[in-house]
Coordinates of C-alpha atoms and ligand atoms in Angstrom, one line a residue:
X822 CA 15.7 8.6 16.5
X823 CA 13.2 5.8 17.0
X824 CA 12.0 4.2 13.8
X825 CA 8.4 4.1 12.5
X826 CA 7.3 1.3 10.2
X827 CA 4.3 1.9 7.9
X828 CA 2.5 -0.8 5.9
X829 CA 0.9 0.5 2.7
X830 CA -0.8 -0.2 -0.5
X831 CA -1.1 2.4 -3.2
X832 CA -3.2 5.5 -3.3
X833 CA -4.8 5.7 0.2
X834 CA -1.7 4.4 2.0
X835 CA 0.6 6.7 0.1
X836 CA -1.3 9.7 1.3
X837 CA -0.6 8.9 4.9
X838 CA 3.0 7.7 4.1
X839 CA 3.7 11.2 2.6
X840 CA 2.3 12.9 5.8
X841 CA 4.5 10.6 8.0
X842 CA 7.5 11.3 5.8
X843 CA 7.0 15.1 6.1
X844 CA 6.5 15.1 9.9
X845 CA 9.3 12.6 10.8
X846 CA 13.0 13.3 10.6
X847 CA 15.1 11.9 7.7
X848 CA 15.7 8.2 8.0
X849 CA 13.0 7.7 10.7
X850 CA 10.3 6.3 8.4
X851 CA 10.4 3.0 6.6
X852 CA 7.4 2.3 4.3
X853 CA 6.7 -1.4 3.4
X854 CA 4.8 -1.7 0.1
X855 CA 2.4 -4.4 -0.9
X856 CA 3.8 -6.3 -3.9
X857 CA 0.8 -8.6 -4.4
X858 CA -0.3 -6.3 -7.2
X859 CA 2.9 -6.7 -9.1
X860 CA 2.8 -8.4 -12.5
X861 CA 4.6 -8.9 -15.7
X862 CA 3.1 -7.0 -18.7
X863 CA 4.5 -6.3 -22.1
X864 CA 7.7 -8.1 -20.9
X865 CA 8.1 -5.6 -18.0
X866 CA 8.1 -6.1 -14.3
X867 CA 5.5 -3.7 -12.9
X868 CA 5.1 -2.9 -9.2
X869 CA 2.1 -0.5 -8.9
X870 CA 2.0 0.1 -5.2
X871 CA 5.8 0.6 -4.9
X872 CA 5.6 3.0 -7.8
X873 CA 2.6 5.0 -6.4
X874 CA 4.5 5.3 -3.1
X875 CA 7.8 6.2 -4.9
X876 CA 6.1 8.9 -7.0
X877 CA 4.1 10.3 -4.1
X878 CA 7.1 10.5 -1.7
X879 CA 9.2 12.1 -4.5
X880 CA 6.5 14.7 -5.3
X881 CA 6.2 13.2 -8.8
X882 CA 2.7 11.8 -8.4
X883 CA -0.2 12.6 -10.6
X884 CA -2.8 14.3 -8.4
X885 CA -5.6 13.7 -10.9
X886 CA -5.3 9.9 -11.1
X887 CA -3.4 9.0 -7.9
X888 CA -1.3 6.6 -10.0
X889 CA 1.5 7.3 -12.5
X890 CA 3.5 10.4 -12.9
X891 CA 2.5 14.1 -13.1
X892 CA 3.0 15.9 -16.5
X893 CA 3.0 12.5 -18.2
X894 CA 3.0 12.1 -22.0
X895 CA 1.5 9.1 -23.8
X896 CA 3.3 8.7 -27.1
X897 CA 4.3 5.1 -26.3
X898 CA 0.7 4.0 -25.5
X899 CA -0.8 5.6 -28.6
X900 CA 1.9 4.1 -30.8
X901 CA 1.3 0.7 -29.2
X902 CA -2.4 1.0 -29.8
X903 CA -1.8 1.8 -33.4
X904 CA 0.1 -1.5 -33.8
X905 CA -2.7 -3.4 -32.2
X906 CA -0.9 -3.9 -28.9
X907 CA -2.5 -4.2 -25.4
X908 CA -3.4 -0.8 -24.0
X909 CA -5.7 -1.7 -21.1
X910 CA -2.9 -1.1 -18.6
X911 CA -1.8 2.5 -19.2
X912 CA 1.9 3.2 -19.1
X913 CA 3.0 6.8 -19.6
X914 CA 6.3 7.6 -21.2
X915 CA 8.1 8.7 -18.0
X916 CA 6.6 5.8 -16.0
X917 CA 7.8 3.4 -18.7
X918 CA 11.4 4.3 -17.9
X919 CA 10.9 2.9 -14.3
X920 CA 9.6 -0.4 -15.6
X921 CA 12.2 -0.8 -18.2
X922 CA 15.1 0.0 -15.9
X923 CA 13.6 -2.1 -13.0
X924 CA 13.1 -5.1 -15.4
X925 CA 16.7 -4.8 -16.8
X926 CA 18.1 -4.8 -13.3
X927 CA 16.0 -7.7 -12.0
X928 CA 17.1 -9.7 -15.0
X929 CA 20.7 -8.8 -14.2
X930 CA 20.2 -10.4 -10.8
X931 CA 19.5 -7.4 -8.5
X932 CA 16.8 -7.7 -5.8
X933 CA 13.6 -5.6 -5.9
X934 CA 14.8 -4.2 -2.6
X935 CA 18.1 -3.0 -3.9
X936 CA 16.6 -1.5 -7.0
X937 CA 13.9 0.3 -5.0
X938 CA 16.5 1.6 -2.6
X939 CA 18.6 3.0 -5.5
X940 CA 15.6 4.6 -7.2
X941 CA 14.4 6.3 -4.0
X942 CA 17.8 7.8 -3.4
X943 CA 18.1 9.0 -7.0
X944 CA 14.6 10.6 -6.7
X945 CA 15.6 12.3 -3.4
X946 CA 13.2 10.4 -1.1
X947 CA 14.3 10.6 2.5
X948 CA 12.1 7.8 3.8
X949 CA 13.1 4.2 3.2
X950 CA 10.8 2.3 0.9
X951 CA 10.9 -1.5 0.5
X952 CA 8.9 -4.3 -0.9
X953 CA 7.3 -6.7 1.6
X954 CA 9.4 -9.5 0.0
X955 CA 11.9 -10.0 -2.8
X956 CA 10.1 -13.2 -3.7
X957 CA 7.0 -13.0 -6.0
X958 CA 3.6 -12.9 -4.4
X959 CA 0.7 -12.5 -6.7
X960 CA -2.8 -11.6 -5.5
X961 CA -5.5 -13.5 -7.3
X962 CA -9.2 -12.7 -7.0
X963 CA -11.9 -15.4 -6.8
X964 CA -15.0 -14.1 -8.5
X965 CA -18.4 -15.3 -9.7
X966 CA -16.6 -15.8 -13.0
X967 CA -13.8 -17.8 -11.5
X968 CA -10.2 -16.9 -10.5
X969 CA -8.7 -13.8 -12.0
X970 CA -5.2 -12.4 -11.8
X971 CA -5.2 -9.2 -9.9
X972 CA -4.6 -6.7 -12.7
X973 CA -7.1 -8.5 -14.9
X974 CA -9.7 -8.0 -12.2
X975 CA -8.6 -4.5 -11.0
X976 CA -7.7 -2.7 -14.2
X977 CA -8.9 -4.7 -17.2
X978 CA -12.3 -5.6 -15.7
X979 CA -12.4 -2.5 -13.5
X980 CA -13.4 -4.5 -10.4
X981 CA -16.8 -5.4 -12.0
X982 CA -16.8 -9.2 -11.3
X983 CA -18.4 -10.1 -7.9
X984 CA -15.7 -11.1 -5.4
X985 CA -15.9 -14.3 -3.4
X986 CA -12.3 -14.5 -2.0
X987 CA -8.6 -13.9 -2.5
X988 CA -5.4 -15.9 -2.6
X989 CA -1.8 -14.7 -2.4
X990 CA 0.0 -17.1 -4.7
X991 CA 3.6 -17.6 -3.7
X992 CA 3.1 -16.1 -0.2
X993 CA 3.7 -19.3 1.7
X994 CA 7.2 -19.7 0.1
X995 CA 8.0 -16.0 0.2
X996 CA 10.7 -14.6 2.6
X997 CA 9.9 -11.4 4.4
X998 CA 12.3 -8.6 3.4
X999 CA 14.9 -9.0 6.2
X1000 CA 15.2 -5.3 7.1
X1001 CA 11.5 -5.3 8.0
X1002 CA 12.0 -8.0 10.5
X1003 CA 15.1 -6.3 11.8
X1004 CA 13.2 -3.0 12.4
X1005 CA 10.3 -4.9 14.0
X1006 CA 12.8 -6.3 16.6
X1007 CA 14.1 -2.9 17.6
X1008 CA 13.3 -2.4 21.3
X1009 CA 12.8 1.4 20.8
X1010 CA 10.6 1.1 17.7
X1011 CA 8.2 4.0 18.0
X1012 CA 5.2 2.8 16.0
X1013 CA 3.9 0.4 13.4
X1014 CA 1.3 2.2 11.3
X1015 CA -1.2 0.3 9.1
X1016 CA -2.1 3.0 6.5
X1017 CA -5.7 3.5 5.3
X1018 CA -5.3 0.9 2.5
X1019 CA -7.6 -1.7 1.2
X1020 CA -7.5 -4.5 3.8
X1021 CA -8.1 -7.4 1.4
X1022 CA -5.8 -6.5 -1.5
X1023 CA -3.2 -4.1 0.0
X1024 CA -2.6 -5.0 3.7
X1025 CA -3.5 -8.7 3.9
X1026 CA -1.0 -9.7 1.2
X1027 CA 1.7 -8.1 3.4
X1028 CA 0.5 -9.9 6.4
X1029 CA 0.4 -13.2 4.5
X1030 CA 4.2 -13.2 4.1
X1031 CA 5.3 -15.8 6.6
X1032 CA 6.6 -14.3 9.8
X1033 CA 5.5 -10.7 9.2
X1034 CA 2.2 -10.9 11.0
X1035 CA 3.8 -12.6 14.0
X1036 CA 6.6 -10.1 14.1
X1037 CA 4.2 -7.2 14.1
X1038 CA 2.2 -8.8 16.9
X1039 CA 5.3 -9.4 18.9
X1040 CA 7.0 -6.0 18.3
X1041 CA 7.7 -3.5 21.2
X1042 CA 5.9 -0.7 19.5
X1043 CA 2.2 0.2 19.5
X1044 CA 0.4 -0.9 16.3
X1045 CA -1.9 1.8 15.1
X1046 CA -4.2 1.6 12.0
X1047 CA -6.1 4.3 10.2
X1048 CA -9.5 3.3 8.8
X1049 CA -10.0 3.4 5.0
X1050 CA -13.7 3.6 5.7
X1051 CA -15.4 6.8 6.7
X1052 CA -19.1 6.7 7.7
X1053 CA -19.7 3.4 6.0
X1054 CA -18.1 4.4 2.7
X1055 CA -14.7 3.9 1.2
X1056 CA -13.0 7.2 0.1
X1057 CA -12.0 5.6 -3.3
X1058 CA -11.7 2.3 -4.9
X1059 CA -13.4 -1.1 -4.5
X1060 CA -13.0 -1.6 -0.7
X1061 CA -16.7 -1.0 0.1
X1062 CA -17.8 -3.1 -2.9
X1063 CA -15.6 -6.0 -1.9
X1064 CA -17.0 -5.9 1.7
X1065 CA -20.6 -6.1 0.5
X1066 CA -19.8 -8.9 -1.9
X1067 CA -18.0 -10.8 0.8
X1068 CA -21.0 -10.5 3.1
X1069 CA -19.3 -8.1 5.5
X1070 CA -20.7 -4.9 6.8
X1071 CA -19.0 -1.8 5.3
X1072 CA -17.7 -0.2 8.5
X1073 CA -14.5 0.9 10.2
X1074 CA -15.1 -2.0 12.7
X1075 CA -15.0 -4.6 10.0
X1076 CA -11.5 -3.4 9.0
X1077 CA -10.4 -3.4 12.7
X1078 CA -11.6 -7.0 13.0
X1079 CA -9.3 -8.1 10.2
X1080 CA -6.3 -6.8 12.2
X1081 CA -7.7 -7.6 15.7
X1082 CA -4.7 -9.7 16.7
X1083 CA -2.3 -6.8 15.9
X1084 CA -4.0 -3.5 16.8
X1085 CA -3.3 -1.4 19.8
X1086 CA -4.8 1.8 18.4
X1087 CA -7.2 2.7 15.7
X1088 CA -7.7 6.2 14.3
X1089 CA -11.2 6.7 12.8
X1090 CA -13.5 9.4 11.8
X1091 CA -15.5 10.9 14.8
X1092 CA -18.8 9.5 13.4
X1093 CA -17.4 6.0 13.4
X1094 CA -15.8 6.1 16.9
X1095 CA -19.0 4.9 18.7
X1096 CA -19.4 1.8 16.6
X1097 CA -16.1 0.6 18.0
X1098 CA -17.3 0.7 21.6
X1099 CA -16.4 -2.6 23.4
X1100 CA -13.6 -3.5 21.1
X1101 CA -10.2 -4.2 22.6
X1102 CA -8.5 -1.3 20.9
X1103 CA -7.9 2.3 21.9
X1104 CA -9.9 4.4 19.4
X1105 CA -8.8 7.9 18.5
X1106 CA -11.2 10.1 16.6
X1107 CA -9.5 12.3 14.0
X1108 CA -10.1 14.0 10.7
X1109 CA -9.0 11.1 8.5
X1110 CA -10.1 12.3 5.1
X1111 CA -6.8 13.6 3.5
X1112 CA -7.5 16.2 0.8
X1113 CA -4.7 18.6 1.3
X1114 CA -1.1 18.2 2.2
X1115 CA -1.9 19.8 5.5
X1116 CA -4.5 17.0 6.1
X1117 CA -1.9 14.4 5.5
X1118 CA 0.6 16.0 7.9
X1119 CA -2.1 16.6 10.6
X1120 CA -3.3 12.9 10.4
X1121 CA 0.3 11.7 10.5
X1122 CA 0.8 13.7 13.7
X1123 CA -2.4 12.3 15.2
X1124 CA -1.3 8.8 14.4
X1125 CA 2.1 9.3 16.0
X1126 CA 0.5 11.0 19.1
X1127 CA -1.8 8.0 19.4
X1128 CA 1.1 5.6 19.3
X1129 CA 3.2 7.7 21.7
X1130 CA 0.2 7.8 24.2
X1131 CA -0.1 4.0 23.9
X1132 CA 3.6 3.6 24.6
X1133 CA 3.3 5.7 27.8
X1134 CA 0.1 4.1 29.0
X1135 CA 0.0 0.6 27.4
Ligands
LIG445 P1 -4.6 1.0 -3.9 O1 -3.5 0.0 -3.7 O2 -4.2 2.1 -4.9 O3 -6.0 0.5 -4.1 O4 -4.6 1.9 -2.6 P2 -4.8 1.5 -1.1 O5 -5.2 0.1 -0.8 O6 -3.5 2.0 -0.4 O7 -5.9 2.5 -0.7 C1 -7.3 2.3 -1.0 C2 -8.1 2.7 0.2 O8 -7.7 4.0 0.6 C3 -9.6 2.8 0.0 O9 -10.2 1.9 0.8 C4 -9.9 4.2 0.4 O10 -11.1 4.3 1.1 C5 -8.8 4.7 1.2 N1 -8.5 6.1 1.2 C6 -8.3 6.8 0.1 N2 -8.1 8.1 0.4 C7 -8.3 8.2 1.8 C8 -8.3 9.3 2.7 O11 -8.1 10.4 2.4 N3 -8.5 8.9 4.0 C9 -8.7 7.6 4.4 N4 -8.9 7.4 5.7 N5 -8.8 6.6 3.6 C10 -8.5 6.9 2.2

């Protein structure tokens, strides 16, 4: 039962993480979540990518939004608004329970890893889910208007300010979650999968945790990424907008270049495969747009097949 390690942000990454969880046996998959989006709001510790992954893997996700819980109610938010409280970050009533309980347990001295592990078991999730680090890392966005905290940029300002760069505050002092390093040292590790997440704000914060990038580069398994860009466009979210603002071309190749030191395989849409000619990576064309559950499972199998082929013929 060789392990598979997947790196993921929120919505795009969680789609593939769900596919992997469904095609792999129980206990085979470990999903590492970006915690650069985490923040403290209304006195609560909020971990948006961990929660999107948790709800998706538990079948509790809201298919309409991609974030939050399905069948959510909003009594808390409307009561808060009536009192003049901050309502720009939407917290549904059921979702609120996660933040309240997580915050209480963090304050009592538990680690984010231990809390996440307990939540996922209680929600019946077979895959392991863990934060990249138990130490705080906070993504900040440099914009034409100056530095903004991530959620200020992403949710409050809806990604409108023009981006000029990023920093991952706290990353230099953060310790990688030790189980991730342990998994990366396994000689029979089957694959490391970089999910189709935003490279700048979902994957690079994970890779910024000291030791993680080097451990991925040195691991025995093939490292395979799935492009979040299809035919020069992002499926959702600000990935394409950021690329343009940073002076990069919006292509699958641009994403591959950010992981060039890590990648053995790259799964892309057929129309993008040619643009990767000449790169030092094995390209696998596949249907990488995940609309249905069957799409997620099919892509997960394609990624694992690509990794297995690389293991046999490195
Ligand atoms: P966030 O943390 O919620 O922003 O989510 P991620 O960073 O994990 O995912 C955002 C990325 O997912 C965007 O760049 C999208 O283009 C990509 N994405 C969303 N859905 C799909 C899909 O079905 N297929 C692929 N290949 N990429 C997707």
